[in-house]
Short mmCIF file of C-alpha atoms in Angstrom, two decimals:
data_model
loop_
_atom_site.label_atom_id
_atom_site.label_comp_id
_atom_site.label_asym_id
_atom_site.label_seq_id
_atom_site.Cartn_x
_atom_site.Cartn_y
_atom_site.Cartn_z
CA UNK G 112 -2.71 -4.71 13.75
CA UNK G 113 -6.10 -3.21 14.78
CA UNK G 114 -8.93 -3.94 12.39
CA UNK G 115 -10.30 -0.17 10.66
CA UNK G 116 -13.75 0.21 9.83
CA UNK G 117 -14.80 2.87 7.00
CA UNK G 118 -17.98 3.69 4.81
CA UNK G 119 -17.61 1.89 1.63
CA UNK G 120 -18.45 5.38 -0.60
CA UNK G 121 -18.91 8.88 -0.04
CA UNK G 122 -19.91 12.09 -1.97
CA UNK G 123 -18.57 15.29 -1.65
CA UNK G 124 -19.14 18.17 -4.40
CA UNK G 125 -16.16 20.12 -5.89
CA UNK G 126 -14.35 22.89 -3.85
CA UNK G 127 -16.14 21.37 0.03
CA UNK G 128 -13.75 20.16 2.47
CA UNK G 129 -14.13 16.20 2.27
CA UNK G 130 -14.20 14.30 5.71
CA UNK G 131 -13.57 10.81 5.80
CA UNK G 132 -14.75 9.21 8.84
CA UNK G 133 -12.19 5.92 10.18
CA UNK G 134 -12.96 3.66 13.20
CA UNK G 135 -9.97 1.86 14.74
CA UNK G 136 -12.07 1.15 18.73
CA UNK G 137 -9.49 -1.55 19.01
CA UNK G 138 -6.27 -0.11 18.17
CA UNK G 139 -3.55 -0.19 20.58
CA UNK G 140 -1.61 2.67 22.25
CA UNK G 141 1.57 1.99 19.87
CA UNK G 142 -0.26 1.83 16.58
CA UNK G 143 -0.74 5.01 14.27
CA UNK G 144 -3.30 5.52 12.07
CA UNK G 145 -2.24 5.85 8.30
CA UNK G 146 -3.83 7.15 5.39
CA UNK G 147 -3.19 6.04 1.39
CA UNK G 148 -5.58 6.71 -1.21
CA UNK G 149 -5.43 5.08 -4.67
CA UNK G 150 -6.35 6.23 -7.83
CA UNK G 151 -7.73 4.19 -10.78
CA UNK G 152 -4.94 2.39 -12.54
CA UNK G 153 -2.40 3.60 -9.85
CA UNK G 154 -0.23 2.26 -6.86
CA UNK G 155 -1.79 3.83 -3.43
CA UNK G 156 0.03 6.58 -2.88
CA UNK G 157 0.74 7.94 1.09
CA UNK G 158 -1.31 11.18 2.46
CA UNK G 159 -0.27 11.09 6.21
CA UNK G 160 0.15 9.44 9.34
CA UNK G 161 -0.40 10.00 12.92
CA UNK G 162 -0.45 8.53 16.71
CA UNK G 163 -2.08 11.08 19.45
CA UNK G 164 -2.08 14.70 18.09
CA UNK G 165 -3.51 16.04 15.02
CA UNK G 166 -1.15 16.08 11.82
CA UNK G 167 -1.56 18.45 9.02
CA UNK G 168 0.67 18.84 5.40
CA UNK G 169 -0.15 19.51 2.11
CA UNK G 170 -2.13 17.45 1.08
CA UNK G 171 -4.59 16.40 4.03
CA UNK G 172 -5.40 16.89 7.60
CA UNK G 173 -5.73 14.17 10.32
CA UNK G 174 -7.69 14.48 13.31
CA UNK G 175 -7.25 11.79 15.93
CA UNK G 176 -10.06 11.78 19.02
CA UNK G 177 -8.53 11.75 22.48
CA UNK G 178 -9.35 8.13 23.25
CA UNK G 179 -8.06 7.34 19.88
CA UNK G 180 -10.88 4.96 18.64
CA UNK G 181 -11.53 7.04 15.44
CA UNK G 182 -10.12 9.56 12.90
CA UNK G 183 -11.19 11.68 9.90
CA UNK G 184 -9.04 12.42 7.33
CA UNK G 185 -9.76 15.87 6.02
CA UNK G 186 -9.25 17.27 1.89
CA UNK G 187 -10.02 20.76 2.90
CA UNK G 188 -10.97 21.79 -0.34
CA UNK G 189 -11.48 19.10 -2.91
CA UNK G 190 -11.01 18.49 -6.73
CA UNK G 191 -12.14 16.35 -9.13
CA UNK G 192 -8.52 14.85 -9.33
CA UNK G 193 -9.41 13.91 -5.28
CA UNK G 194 -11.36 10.87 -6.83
CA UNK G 195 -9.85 7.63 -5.02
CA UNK G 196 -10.34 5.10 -2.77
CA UNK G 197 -9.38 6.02 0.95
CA UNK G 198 -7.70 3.41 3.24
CA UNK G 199 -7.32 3.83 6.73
CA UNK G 200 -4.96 1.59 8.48
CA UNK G 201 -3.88 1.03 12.31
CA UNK G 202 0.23 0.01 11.40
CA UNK G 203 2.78 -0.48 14.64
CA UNK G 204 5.74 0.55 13.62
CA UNK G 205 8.89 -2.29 13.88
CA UNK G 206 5.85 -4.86 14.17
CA UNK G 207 4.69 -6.88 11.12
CA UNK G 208 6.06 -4.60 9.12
CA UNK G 209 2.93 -4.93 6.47
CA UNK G 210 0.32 -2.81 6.05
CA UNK G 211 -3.12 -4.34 6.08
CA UNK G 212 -5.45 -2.78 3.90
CA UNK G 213 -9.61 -3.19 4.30
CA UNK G 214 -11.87 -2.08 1.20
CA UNK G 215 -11.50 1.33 2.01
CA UNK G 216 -13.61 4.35 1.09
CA UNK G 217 -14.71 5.08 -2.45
CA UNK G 218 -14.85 9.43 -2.44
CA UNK G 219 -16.55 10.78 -5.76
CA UNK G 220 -16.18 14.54 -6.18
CA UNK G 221 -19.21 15.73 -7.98
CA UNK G 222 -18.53 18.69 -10.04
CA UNK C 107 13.42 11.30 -5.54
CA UNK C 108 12.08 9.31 -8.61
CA UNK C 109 9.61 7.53 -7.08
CA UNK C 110 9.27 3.07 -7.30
CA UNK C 111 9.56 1.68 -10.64
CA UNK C 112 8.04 -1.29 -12.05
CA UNK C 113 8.13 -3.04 -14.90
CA UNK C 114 6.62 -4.27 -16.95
CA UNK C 115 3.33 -2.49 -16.77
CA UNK C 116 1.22 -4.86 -18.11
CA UNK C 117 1.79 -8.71 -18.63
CA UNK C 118 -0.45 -11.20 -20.74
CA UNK C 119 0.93 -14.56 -20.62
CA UNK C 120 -0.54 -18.30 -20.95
CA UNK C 121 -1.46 -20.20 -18.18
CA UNK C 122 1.46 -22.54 -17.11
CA UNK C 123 4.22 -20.02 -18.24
CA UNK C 124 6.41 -18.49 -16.17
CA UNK C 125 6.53 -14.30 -15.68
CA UNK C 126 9.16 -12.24 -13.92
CA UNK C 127 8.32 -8.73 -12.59
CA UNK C 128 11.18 -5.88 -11.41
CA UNK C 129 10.79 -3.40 -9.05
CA UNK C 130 13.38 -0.64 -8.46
CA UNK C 131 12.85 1.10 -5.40
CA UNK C 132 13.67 4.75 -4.30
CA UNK C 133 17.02 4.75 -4.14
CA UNK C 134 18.81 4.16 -0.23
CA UNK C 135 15.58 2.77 1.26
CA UNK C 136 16.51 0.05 2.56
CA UNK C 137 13.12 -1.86 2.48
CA UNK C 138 11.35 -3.50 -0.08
CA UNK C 139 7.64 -5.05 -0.11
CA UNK C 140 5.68 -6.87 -2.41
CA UNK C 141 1.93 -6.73 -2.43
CA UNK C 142 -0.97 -8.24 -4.27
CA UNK C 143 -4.36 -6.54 -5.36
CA UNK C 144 -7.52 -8.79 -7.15
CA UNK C 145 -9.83 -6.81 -8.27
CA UNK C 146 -12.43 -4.73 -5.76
CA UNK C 147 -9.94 -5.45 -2.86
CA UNK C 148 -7.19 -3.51 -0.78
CA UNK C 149 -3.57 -4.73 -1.74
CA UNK C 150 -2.22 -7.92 0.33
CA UNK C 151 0.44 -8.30 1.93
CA UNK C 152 3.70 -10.80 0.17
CA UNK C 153 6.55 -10.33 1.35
CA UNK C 154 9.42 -7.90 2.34
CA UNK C 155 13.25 -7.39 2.17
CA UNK C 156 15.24 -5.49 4.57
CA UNK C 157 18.12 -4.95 2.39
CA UNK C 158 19.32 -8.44 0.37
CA UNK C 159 17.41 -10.64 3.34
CA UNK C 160 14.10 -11.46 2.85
CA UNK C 161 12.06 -11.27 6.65
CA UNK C 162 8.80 -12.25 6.15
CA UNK C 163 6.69 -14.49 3.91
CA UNK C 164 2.60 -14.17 3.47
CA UNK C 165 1.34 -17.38 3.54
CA UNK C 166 -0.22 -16.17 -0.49
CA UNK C 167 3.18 -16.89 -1.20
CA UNK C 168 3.08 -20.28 -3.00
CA UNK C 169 6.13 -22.77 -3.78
CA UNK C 170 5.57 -21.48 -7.09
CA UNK C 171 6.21 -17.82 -5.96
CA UNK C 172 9.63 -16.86 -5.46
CA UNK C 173 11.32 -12.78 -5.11
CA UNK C 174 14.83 -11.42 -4.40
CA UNK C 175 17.20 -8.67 -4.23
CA UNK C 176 20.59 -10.09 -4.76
CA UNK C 177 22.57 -6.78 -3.81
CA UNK C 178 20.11 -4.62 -1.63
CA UNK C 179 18.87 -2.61 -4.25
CA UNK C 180 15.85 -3.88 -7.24
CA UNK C 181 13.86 -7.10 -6.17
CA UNK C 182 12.66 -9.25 -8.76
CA UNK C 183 9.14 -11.22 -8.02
CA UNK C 184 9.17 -14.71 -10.31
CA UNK C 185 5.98 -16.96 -10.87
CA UNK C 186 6.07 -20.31 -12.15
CA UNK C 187 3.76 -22.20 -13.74
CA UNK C 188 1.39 -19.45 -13.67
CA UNK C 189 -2.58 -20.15 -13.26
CA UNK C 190 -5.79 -18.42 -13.83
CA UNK C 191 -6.10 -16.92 -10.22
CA UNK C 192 -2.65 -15.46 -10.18
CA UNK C 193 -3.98 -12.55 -12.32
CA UNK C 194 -3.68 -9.68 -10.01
CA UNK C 195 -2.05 -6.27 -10.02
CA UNK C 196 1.46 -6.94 -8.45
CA UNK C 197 2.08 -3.54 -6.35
CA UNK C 198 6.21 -2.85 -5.08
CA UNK C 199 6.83 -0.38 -1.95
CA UNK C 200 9.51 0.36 -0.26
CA UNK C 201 10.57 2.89 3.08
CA UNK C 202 13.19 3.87 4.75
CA UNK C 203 14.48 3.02 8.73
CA UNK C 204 17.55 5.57 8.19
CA UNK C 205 16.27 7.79 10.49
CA UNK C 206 15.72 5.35 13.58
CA UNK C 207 12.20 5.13 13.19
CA UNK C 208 10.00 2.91 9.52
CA UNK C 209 8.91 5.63 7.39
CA UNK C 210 5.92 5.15 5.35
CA UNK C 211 5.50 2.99 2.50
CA UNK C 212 5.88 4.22 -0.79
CA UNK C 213 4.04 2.24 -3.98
CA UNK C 214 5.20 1.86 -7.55
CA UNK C 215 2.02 1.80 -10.36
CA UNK C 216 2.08 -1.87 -10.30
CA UNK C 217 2.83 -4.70 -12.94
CA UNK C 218 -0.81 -6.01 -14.20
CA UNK C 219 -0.71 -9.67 -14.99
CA UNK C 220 -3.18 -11.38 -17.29
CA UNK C 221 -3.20 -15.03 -17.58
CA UNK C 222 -5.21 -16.28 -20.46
#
């Protein structure tokens, strides 16, 4: 699977839409890009996936650039309960089957 | 949809005893993963289960590391012999392929081990 790359912490204050930037420049045309973030004390929990279009749901949006070599995850309008460490990880589908998780992101929202 | 369970929560045990963790996955997912996260770091990949057979090995799995799931449904993860650097949270996922295509992971909260 493609190595990510992703700031190791970000700010964003209370009620701003939070971006989180992702780099994947060498992921492949069958890999999507997948989001978990984890919480302090808990298992990472799934926000969305994606492979060429944008994907929106409830929680997050995902915005994929046309030559696919980076994303940004997007918490339109953040809490302090949006506190977490962001992974972003290139997974093929019916490949290795196991997600490889980096360092991630560390987002603080400031109240 | 009740979500992965694992137990126990937390585990303290002395070095060189053995520990057993359970993980009960959402029910009629068919997959089953085991991961491993040291403190500061991502979770790593261990192993997974496609129903009772067990596909693929991380080479973090030691002799002294063994899992199963005897009938397709809750995997148990069993260390021997357990040493200082085994202390880890111990994270359980599973997904679905039901609908033709893998469905994303799901995690459980993770069975903290201590060794003392």
């Amino acid at each position: 699977d493609a190595k990510t790359t992703q700031p190791p912490s970000m700010d964003c204050a209370e009620g701003r839409a939070a971006n989180l930037p992702c780099n994947h420049s060498t992921i492949s045309g069958n890999e999507y890009v997948y989001w978990y973030r984890q919480i302090h004390s808990q298992g990472p929990q799934y926000i969305i996936h994606g492979l060429k279009n944008n994907e929106t749901n409830e929680m997050a949006s995902l915005i994929i650039t046309e030559d696919r070599k980076s994303s940004t995850l997007i918490l339109p309008h953040a809490t302090l309960r949006d506190t977490a460490v962001y992974y972003c990880i290139a997974f093929r589908e019916f490949g290795n089957e196991k997600l490889t998780f980096g360092t991630g992101t560390r987002l603080t929202i400031i109240p | 949809d009740t979500g992965v369970s694992q137990n126990p929560r937390h585990k303290i045990t002395k070095r060189g005893q053995n520990v057993t963790f359970r993980c009960d996955p959402i029910s009629e997912h068919n997959r089953l993963y085991w991961y491993r996260q040291t403190l500061g770091q991502g979770p790593e990949f261990l192993t997974y289960f496609q129903n009772e057979a067990q596909l693929e090995k991380s080479r973090l799995l030691s002799d002294r590391f063994s899992a199963e799931r005897p009938k397709g449904s809750f995997s148990t993860l069993e260390i021997q012999r357990t040493e200082q650097g085994d202390s880890a949270m111990y994270l359980c996922a599973s997904s679905s392929t039901n609908r033709g295509s893998n469905q994303p992971q799901h995690f459980g909260d993770g069975t903290r081990l201590s060794i003392l």
